[in-house]
PDB file of C-alpha atoms and ligand atoms in Angstrom:
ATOM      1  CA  UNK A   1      84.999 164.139 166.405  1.00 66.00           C
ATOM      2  CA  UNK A   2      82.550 165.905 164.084  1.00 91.00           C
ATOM      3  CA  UNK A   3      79.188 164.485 163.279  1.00 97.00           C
ATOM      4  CA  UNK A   4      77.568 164.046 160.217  1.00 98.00           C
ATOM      5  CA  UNK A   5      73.598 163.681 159.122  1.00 98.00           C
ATOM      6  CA  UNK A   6      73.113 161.857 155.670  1.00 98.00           C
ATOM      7  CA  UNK A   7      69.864 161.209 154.582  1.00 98.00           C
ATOM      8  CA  UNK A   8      69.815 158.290 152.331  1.00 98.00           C
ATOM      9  CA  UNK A   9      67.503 156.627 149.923  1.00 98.00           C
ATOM     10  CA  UNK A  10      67.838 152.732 149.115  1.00 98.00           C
ATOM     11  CA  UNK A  11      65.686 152.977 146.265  1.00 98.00           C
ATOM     12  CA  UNK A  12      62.951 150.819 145.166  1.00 98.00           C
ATOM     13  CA  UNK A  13      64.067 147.307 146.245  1.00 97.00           C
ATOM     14  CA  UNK A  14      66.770 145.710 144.500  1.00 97.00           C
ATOM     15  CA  UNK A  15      70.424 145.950 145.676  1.00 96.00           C
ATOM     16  CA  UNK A  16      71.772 147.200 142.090  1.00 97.00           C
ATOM     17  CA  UNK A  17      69.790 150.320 142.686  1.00 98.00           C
ATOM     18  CA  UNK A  18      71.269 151.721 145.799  1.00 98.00           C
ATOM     19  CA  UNK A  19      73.372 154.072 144.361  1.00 98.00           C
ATOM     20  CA  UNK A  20      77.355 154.415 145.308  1.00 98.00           C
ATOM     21  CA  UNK A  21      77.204 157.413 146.722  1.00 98.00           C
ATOM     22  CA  UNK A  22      74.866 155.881 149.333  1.00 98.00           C
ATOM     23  CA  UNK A  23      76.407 152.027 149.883  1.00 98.00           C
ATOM     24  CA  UNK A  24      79.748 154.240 150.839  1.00 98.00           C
ATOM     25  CA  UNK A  25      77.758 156.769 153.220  1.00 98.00           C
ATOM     26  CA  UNK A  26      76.741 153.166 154.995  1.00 98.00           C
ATOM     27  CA  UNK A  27      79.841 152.461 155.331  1.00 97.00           C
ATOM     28  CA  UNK A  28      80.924 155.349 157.123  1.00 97.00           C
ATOM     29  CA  UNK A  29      77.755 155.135 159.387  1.00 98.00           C
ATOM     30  CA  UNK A  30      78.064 154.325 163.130  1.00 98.00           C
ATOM     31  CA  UNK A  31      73.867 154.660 163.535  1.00 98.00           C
ATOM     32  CA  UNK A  32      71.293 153.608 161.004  1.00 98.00           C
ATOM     33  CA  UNK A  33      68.067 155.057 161.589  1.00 97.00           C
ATOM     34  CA  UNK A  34      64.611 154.378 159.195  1.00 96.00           C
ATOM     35  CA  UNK A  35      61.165 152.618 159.599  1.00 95.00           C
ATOM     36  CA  UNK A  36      61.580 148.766 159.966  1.00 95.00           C
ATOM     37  CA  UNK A  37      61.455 147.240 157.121  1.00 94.00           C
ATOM     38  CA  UNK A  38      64.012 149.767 155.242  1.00 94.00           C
ATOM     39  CA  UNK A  39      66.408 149.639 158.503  1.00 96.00           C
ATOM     40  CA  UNK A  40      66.427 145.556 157.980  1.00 95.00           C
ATOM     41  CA  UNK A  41      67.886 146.059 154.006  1.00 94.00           C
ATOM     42  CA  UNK A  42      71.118 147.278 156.057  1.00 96.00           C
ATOM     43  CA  UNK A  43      73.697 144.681 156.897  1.00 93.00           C
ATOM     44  CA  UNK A  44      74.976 144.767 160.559  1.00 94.00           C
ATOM     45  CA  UNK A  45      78.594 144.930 161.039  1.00 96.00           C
ATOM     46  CA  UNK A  46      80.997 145.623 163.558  1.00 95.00           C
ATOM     47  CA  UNK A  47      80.602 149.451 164.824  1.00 95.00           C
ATOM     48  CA  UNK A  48      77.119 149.853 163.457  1.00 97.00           C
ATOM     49  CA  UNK A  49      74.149 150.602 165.199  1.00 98.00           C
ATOM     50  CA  UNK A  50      70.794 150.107 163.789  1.00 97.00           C
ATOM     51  CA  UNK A  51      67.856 151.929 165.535  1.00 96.00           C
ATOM     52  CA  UNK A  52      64.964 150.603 163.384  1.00 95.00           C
ATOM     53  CA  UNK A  53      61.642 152.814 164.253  1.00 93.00           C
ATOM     54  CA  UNK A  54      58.017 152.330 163.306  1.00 89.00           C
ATOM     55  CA  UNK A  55      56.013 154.501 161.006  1.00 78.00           C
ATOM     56  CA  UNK A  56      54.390 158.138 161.890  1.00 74.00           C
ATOM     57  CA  UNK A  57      57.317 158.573 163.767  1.00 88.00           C
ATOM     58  CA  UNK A  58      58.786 160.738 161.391  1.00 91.00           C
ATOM     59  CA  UNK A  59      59.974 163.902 163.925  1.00 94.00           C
ATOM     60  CA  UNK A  60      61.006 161.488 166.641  1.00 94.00           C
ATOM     61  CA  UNK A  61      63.174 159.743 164.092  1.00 96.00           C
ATOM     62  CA  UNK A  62      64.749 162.865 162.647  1.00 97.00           C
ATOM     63  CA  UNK A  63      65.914 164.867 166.038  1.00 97.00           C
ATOM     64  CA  UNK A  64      66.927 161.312 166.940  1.00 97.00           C
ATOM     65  CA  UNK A  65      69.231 161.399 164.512  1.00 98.00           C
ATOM     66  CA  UNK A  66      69.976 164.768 164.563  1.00 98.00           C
ATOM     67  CA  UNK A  67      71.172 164.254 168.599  1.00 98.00           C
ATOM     68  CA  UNK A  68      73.529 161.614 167.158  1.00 98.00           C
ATOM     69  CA  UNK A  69      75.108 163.817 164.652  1.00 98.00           C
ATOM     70  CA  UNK A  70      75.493 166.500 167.385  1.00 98.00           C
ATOM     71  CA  UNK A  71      77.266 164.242 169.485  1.00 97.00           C
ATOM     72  CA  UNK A  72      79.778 163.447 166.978  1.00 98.00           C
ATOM     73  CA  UNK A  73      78.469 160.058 165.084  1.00 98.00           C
ATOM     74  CA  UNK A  74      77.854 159.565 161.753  1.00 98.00           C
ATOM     75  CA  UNK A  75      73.738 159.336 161.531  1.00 98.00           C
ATOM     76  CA  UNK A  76      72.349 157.767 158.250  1.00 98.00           C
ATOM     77  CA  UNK A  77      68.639 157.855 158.572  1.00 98.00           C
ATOM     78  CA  UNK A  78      67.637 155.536 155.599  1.00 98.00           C
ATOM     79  CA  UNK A  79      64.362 155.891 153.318  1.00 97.00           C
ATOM     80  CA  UNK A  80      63.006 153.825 150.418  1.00 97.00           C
ATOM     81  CA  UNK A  81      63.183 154.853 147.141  1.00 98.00           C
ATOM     82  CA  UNK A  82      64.188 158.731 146.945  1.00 98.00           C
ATOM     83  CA  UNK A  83      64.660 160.327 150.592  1.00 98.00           C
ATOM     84  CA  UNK A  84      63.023 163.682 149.558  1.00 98.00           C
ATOM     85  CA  UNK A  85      59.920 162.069 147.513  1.00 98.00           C
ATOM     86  CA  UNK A  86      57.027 161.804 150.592  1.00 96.00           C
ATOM     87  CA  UNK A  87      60.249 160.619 153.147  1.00 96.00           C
ATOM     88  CA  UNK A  88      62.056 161.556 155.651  1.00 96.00           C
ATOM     89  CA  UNK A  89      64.136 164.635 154.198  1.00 98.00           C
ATOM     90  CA  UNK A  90      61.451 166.925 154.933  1.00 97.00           C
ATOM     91  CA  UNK A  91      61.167 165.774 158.371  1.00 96.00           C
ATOM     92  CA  UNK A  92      64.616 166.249 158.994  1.00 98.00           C
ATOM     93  CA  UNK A  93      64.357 170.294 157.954  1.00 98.00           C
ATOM     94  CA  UNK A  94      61.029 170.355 159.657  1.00 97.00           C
ATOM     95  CA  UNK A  95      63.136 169.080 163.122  1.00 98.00           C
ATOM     96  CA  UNK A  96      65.876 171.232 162.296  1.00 98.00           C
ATOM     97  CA  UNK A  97      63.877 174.733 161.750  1.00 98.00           C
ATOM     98  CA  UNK A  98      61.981 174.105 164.841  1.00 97.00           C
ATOM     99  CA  UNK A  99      65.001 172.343 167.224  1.00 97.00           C
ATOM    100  CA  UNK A 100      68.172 174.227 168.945  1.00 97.00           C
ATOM    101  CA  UNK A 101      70.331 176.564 167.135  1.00 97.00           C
ATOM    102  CA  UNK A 102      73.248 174.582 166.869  1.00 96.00           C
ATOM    103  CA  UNK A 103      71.614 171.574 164.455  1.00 97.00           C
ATOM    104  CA  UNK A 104      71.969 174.617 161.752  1.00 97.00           C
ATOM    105  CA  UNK A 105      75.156 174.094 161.680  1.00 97.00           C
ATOM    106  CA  UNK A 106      75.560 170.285 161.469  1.00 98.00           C
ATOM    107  CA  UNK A 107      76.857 168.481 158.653  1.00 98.00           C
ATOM    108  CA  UNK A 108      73.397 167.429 156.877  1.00 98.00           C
ATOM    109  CA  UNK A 109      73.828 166.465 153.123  1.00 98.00           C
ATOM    110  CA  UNK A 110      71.023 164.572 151.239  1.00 98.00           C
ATOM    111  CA  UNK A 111      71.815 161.448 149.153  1.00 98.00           C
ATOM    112  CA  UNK A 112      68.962 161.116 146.236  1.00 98.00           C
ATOM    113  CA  UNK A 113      67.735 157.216 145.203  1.00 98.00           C
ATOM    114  CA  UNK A 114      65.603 156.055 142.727  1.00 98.00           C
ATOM    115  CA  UNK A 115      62.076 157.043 143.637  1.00 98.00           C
ATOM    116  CA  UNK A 116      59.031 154.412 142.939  1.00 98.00           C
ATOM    117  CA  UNK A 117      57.552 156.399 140.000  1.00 98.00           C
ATOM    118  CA  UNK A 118      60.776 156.034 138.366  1.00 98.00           C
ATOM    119  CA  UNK A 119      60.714 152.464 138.675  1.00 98.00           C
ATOM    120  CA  UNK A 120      57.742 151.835 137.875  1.00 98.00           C
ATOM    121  CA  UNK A 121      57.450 153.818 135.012  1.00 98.00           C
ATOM    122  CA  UNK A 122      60.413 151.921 133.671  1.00 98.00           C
ATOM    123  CA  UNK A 123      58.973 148.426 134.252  1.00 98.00           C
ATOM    124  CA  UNK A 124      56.027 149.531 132.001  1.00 98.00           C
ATOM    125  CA  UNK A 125      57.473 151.171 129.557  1.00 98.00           C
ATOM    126  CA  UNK A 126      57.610 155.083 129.473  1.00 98.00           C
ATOM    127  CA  UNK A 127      54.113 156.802 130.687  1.00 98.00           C
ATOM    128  CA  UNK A 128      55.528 159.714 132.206  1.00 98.00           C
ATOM    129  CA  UNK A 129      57.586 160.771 128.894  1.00 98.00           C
ATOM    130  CA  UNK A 130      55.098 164.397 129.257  1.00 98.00           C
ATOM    131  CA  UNK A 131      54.429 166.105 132.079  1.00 98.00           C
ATOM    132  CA  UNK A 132      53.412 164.698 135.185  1.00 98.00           C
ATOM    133  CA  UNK A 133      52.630 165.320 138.780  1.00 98.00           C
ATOM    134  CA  UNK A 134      53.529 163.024 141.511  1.00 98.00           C
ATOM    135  CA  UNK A 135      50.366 162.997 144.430  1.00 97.00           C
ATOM    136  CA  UNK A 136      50.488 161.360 147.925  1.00 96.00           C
ATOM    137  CA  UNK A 137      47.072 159.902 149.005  1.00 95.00           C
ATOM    138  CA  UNK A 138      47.786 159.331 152.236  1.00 91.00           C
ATOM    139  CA  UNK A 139      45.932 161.976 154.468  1.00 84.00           C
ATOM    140  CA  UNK A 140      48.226 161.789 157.802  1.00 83.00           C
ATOM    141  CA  UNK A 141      49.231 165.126 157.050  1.00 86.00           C
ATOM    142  CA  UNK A 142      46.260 166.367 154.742  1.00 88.00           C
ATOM    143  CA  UNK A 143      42.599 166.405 154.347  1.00 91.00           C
ATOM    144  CA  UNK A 144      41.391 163.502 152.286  1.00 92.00           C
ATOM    145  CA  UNK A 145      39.178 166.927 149.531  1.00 94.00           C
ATOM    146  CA  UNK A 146      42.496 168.606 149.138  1.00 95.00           C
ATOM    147  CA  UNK A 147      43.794 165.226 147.401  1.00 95.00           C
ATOM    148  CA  UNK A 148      40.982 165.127 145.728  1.00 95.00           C
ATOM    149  CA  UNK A 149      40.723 168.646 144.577  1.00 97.00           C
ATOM    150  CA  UNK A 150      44.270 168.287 143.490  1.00 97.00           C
ATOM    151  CA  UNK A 151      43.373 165.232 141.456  1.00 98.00           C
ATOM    152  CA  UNK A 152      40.451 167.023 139.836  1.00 97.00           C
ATOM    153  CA  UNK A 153      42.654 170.213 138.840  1.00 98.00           C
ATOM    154  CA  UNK A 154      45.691 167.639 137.565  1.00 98.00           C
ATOM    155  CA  UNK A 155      42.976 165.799 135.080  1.00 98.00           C
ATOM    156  CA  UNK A 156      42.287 169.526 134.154  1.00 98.00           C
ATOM    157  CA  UNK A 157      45.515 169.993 133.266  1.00 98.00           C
ATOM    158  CA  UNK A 158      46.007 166.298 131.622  1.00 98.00           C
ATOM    159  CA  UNK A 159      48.900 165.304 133.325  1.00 98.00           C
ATOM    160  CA  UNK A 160      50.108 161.658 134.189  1.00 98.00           C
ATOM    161  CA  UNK A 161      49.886 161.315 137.414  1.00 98.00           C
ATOM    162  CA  UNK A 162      51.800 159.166 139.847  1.00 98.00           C
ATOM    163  CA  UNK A 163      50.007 158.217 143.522  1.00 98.00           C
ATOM    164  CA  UNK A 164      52.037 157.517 146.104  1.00 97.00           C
ATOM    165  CA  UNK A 165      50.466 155.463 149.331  1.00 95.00           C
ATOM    166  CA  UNK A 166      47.313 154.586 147.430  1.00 95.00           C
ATOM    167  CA  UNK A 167      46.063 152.714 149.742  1.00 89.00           C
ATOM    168  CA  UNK A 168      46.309 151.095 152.977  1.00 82.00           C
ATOM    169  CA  UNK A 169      44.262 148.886 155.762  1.00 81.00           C
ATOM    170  CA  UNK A 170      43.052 152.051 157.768  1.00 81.00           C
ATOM    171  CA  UNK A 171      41.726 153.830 154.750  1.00 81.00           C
ATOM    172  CA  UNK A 172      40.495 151.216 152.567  1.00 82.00           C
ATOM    173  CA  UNK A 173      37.204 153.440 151.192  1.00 86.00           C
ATOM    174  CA  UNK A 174      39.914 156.844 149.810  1.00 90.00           C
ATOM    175  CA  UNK A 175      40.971 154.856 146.603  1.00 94.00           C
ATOM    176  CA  UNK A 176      37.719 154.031 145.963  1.00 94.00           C
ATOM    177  CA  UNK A 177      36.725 157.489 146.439  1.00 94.00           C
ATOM    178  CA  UNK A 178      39.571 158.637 144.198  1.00 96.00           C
ATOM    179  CA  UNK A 179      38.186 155.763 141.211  1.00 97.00           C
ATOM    180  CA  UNK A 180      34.750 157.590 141.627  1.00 97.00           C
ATOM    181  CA  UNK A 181      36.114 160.786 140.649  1.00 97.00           C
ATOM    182  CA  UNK A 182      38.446 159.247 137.847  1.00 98.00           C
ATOM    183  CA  UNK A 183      35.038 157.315 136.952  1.00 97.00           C
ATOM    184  CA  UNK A 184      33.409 160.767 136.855  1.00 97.00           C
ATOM    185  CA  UNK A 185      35.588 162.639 134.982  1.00 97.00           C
ATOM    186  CA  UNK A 186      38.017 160.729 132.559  1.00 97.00           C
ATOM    187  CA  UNK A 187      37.021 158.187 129.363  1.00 98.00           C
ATOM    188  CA  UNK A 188      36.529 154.765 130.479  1.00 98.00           C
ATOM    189  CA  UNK A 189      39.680 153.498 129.011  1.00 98.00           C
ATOM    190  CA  UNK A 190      41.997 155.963 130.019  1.00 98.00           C
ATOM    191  CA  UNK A 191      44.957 153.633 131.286  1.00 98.00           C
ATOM    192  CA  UNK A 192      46.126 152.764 134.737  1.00 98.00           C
ATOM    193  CA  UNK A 193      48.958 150.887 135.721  1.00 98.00           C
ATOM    194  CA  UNK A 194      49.402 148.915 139.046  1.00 98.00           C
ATOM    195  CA  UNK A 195      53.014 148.547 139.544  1.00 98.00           C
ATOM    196  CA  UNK A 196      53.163 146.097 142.957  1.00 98.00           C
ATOM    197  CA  UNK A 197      57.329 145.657 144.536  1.00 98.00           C
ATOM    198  CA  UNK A 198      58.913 147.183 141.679  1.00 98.00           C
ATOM    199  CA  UNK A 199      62.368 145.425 141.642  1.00 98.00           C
ATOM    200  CA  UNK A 200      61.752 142.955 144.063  1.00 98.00           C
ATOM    201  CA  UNK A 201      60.833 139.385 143.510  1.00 97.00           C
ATOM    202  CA  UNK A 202      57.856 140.427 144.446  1.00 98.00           C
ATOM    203  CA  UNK A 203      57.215 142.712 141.557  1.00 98.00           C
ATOM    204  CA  UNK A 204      53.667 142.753 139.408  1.00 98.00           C
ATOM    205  CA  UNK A 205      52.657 145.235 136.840  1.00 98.00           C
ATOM    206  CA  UNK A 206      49.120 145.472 135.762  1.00 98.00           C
ATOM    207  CA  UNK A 207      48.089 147.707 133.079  1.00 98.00           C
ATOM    208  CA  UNK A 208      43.795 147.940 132.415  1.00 98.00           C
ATOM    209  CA  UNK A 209      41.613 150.568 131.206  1.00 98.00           C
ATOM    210  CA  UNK A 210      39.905 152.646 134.033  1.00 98.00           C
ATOM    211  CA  UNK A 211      37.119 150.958 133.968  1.00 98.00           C
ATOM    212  CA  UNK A 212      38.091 147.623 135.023  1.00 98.00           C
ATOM    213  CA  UNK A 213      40.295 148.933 137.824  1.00 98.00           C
ATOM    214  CA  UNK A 214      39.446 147.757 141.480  1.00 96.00           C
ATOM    215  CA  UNK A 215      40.376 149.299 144.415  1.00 95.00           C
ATOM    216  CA  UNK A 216      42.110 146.074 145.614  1.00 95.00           C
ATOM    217  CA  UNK A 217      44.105 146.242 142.991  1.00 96.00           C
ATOM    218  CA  UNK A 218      46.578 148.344 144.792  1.00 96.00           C
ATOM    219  CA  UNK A 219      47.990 148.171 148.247  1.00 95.00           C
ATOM    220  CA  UNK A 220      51.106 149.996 150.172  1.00 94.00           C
ATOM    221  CA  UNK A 221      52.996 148.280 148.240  1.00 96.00           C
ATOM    222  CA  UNK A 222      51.669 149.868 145.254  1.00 98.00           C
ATOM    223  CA  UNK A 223      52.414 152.675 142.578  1.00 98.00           C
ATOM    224  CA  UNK A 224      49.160 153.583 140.497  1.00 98.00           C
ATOM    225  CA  UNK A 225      50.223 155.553 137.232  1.00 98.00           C
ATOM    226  CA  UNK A 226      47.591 157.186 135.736  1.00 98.00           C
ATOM    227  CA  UNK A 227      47.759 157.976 131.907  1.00 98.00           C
ATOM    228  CA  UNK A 228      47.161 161.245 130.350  1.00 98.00           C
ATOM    229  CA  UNK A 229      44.823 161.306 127.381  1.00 98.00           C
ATOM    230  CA  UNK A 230      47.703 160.855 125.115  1.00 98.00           C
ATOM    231  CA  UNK A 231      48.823 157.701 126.865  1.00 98.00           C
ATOM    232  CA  UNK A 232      48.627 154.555 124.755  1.00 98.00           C
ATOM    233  CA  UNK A 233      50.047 150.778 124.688  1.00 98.00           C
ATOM    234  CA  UNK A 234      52.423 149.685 121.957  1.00 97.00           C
ATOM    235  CA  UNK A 235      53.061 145.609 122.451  1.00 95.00           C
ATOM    236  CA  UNK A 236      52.987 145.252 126.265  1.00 95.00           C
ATOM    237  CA  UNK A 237      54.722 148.515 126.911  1.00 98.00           C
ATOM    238  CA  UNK A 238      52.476 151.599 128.020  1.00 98.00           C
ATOM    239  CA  UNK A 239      53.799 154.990 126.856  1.00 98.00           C
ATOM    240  CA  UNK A 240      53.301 158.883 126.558  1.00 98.00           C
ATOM    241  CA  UNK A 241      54.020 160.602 123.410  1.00 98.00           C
ATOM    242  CA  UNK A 242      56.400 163.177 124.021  1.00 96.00           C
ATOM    243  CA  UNK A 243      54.435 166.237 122.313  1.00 89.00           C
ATOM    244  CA  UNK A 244      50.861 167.099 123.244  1.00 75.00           C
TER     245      UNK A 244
HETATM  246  N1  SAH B 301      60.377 157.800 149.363  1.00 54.51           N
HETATM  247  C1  SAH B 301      59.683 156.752 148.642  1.00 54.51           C
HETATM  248  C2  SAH B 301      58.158 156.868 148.783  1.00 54.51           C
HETATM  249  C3  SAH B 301      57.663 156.669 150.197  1.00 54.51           C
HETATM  250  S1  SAH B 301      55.923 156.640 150.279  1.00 54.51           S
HETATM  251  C4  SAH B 301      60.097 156.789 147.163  1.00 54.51           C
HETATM  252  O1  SAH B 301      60.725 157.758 146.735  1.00 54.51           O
HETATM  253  O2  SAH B 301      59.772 155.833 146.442  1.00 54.51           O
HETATM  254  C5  SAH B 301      55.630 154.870 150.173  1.00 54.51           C
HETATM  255  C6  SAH B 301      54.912 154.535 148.862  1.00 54.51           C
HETATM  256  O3  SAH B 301      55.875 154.483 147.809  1.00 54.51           O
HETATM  257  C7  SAH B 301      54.241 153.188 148.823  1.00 54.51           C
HETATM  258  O4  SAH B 301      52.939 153.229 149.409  1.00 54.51           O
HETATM  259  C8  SAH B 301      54.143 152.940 147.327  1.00 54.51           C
HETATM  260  O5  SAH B 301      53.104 153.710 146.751  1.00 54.51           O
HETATM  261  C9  SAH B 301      55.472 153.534 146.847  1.00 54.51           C
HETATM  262  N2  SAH B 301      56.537 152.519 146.723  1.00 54.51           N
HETATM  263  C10 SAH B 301      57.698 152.485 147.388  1.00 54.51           C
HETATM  264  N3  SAH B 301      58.474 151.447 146.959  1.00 54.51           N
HETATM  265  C11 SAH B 301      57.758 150.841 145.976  1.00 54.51           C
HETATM  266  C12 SAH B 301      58.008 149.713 145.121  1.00 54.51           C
HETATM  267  N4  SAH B 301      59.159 149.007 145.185  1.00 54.51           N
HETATM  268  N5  SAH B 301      57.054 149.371 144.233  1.00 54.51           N
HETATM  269  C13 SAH B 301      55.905 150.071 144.138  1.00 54.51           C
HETATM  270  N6  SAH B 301      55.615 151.140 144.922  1.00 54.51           N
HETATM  271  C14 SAH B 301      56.525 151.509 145.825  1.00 54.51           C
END
């Protein structure tokens, strides 16, 4: 039997989001492999194996999987929202460029989903209808001043810009860090948004002008938008004109 690799992404939350292509790659699977909580959005059935990992276990994960597809199952490793967007895609070339020659040759294919941003952007309206960047603040795999010097080059630029991981309980101080710079640098009521479980029942959106935003505001559960100089509320929808 020949193996396969797909690397999924469930999307934000809610079931309607997971996209065909990826509910009939599940199907197929014989091992599921993610971080916890995405591994438990997977039904078990009959012939399915779930190998639910937990986090900063990225490499592990992917030549995991990769083993499995080399012995002839049909490996899903699962991520939330988009697979390539700060997820496990990247881990899976990383394993593959430095692991045995043969994984070159394996059946990988990468299924997109609906990243947060996305989501979030469309349960507040339309902020990122100009350019925008999309910036991880989580420093596992980065200095804390390159974020921050990317942040400071992005305002320079005027972009919206999307964080990822904003902020969590082992680095509660960074997001404060990053407000002081916004604080610094931007008008006091450039908007943020706070979008909390986008999609889930969970979900909270929370639009305010830079200067009333806390850092507790956001959490891991969290997307922070920030608007562009351009970006403006109409009703209770936040938007970006689409000419500068
Ligand atoms: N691959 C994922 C991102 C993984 S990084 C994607 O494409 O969405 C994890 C971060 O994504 C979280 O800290 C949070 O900032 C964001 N995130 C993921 N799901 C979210 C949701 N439903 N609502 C808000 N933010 C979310």
């Amino acid at each position: 039997m020949t193996g396969s690799l797909v690397i999924a992404g469930l999307g934000p939350g809610a079931e309607g989001m997971v996209t065909p292509e990826v509910l009939e790659a599940l199907d197929r699977a014989t091992d599921v492999i993610g971080y916890i909580p995405y591994v438990s959005r997977i039904s078990p059935r009959d012939g399915l194996r779930l190998h639910p990992s937990d986090n900063r276990v990225e490499l592990d994960r992917a030549r995991h999987a990769l083993e499995l597809a080399a012995q002839g199952n049909h490996a899903v490793i699962v991520s939330s929202g988009d697979p390539g967007v700060f997820a496990m895609a990247s881990a899976v070339f990383e394993a593959v460029e430095s692991g045995p020659a043969p994984w070159r040759d394996l059946d990988i294919r990468v299924l997109p989903g609906i990243t947060a941003m996305l989501a979030a952007a469309a349960a507040a309206g339309a902020p990122l209808g100009h350019d925008f960047c999309a910036i991880n603040l989580s420093d596992n795999l980065k200095p804390f001043d390159l974020v921050l010097r990317r942040v400071h080059l992005a305002l320079e630029a005027d972009f919206v810009m999307a964080f990822y991981n904003p902020r969590s309980a082992s680095r509660p101080h960074q997001f404060a860090s990053l407000l002081d710079l916004l604080n610094d640098q931007v008008e006091p009521d450039r908007l943020m948004i706070f979008a909390r479980a986008v999609t889930t029942p969970q979900q909270e959106i929370h639009v305010v002008p830079l200067q009333e935003a806390r850092p507790e505001m956001a959490d891991m559960r969290t997307l922070v938008i920030l608007g562009s100089s351009a970006t403006r509320r109409i009703g209770r929808f936040v938007y970006t004109p689409r000419r500068a």
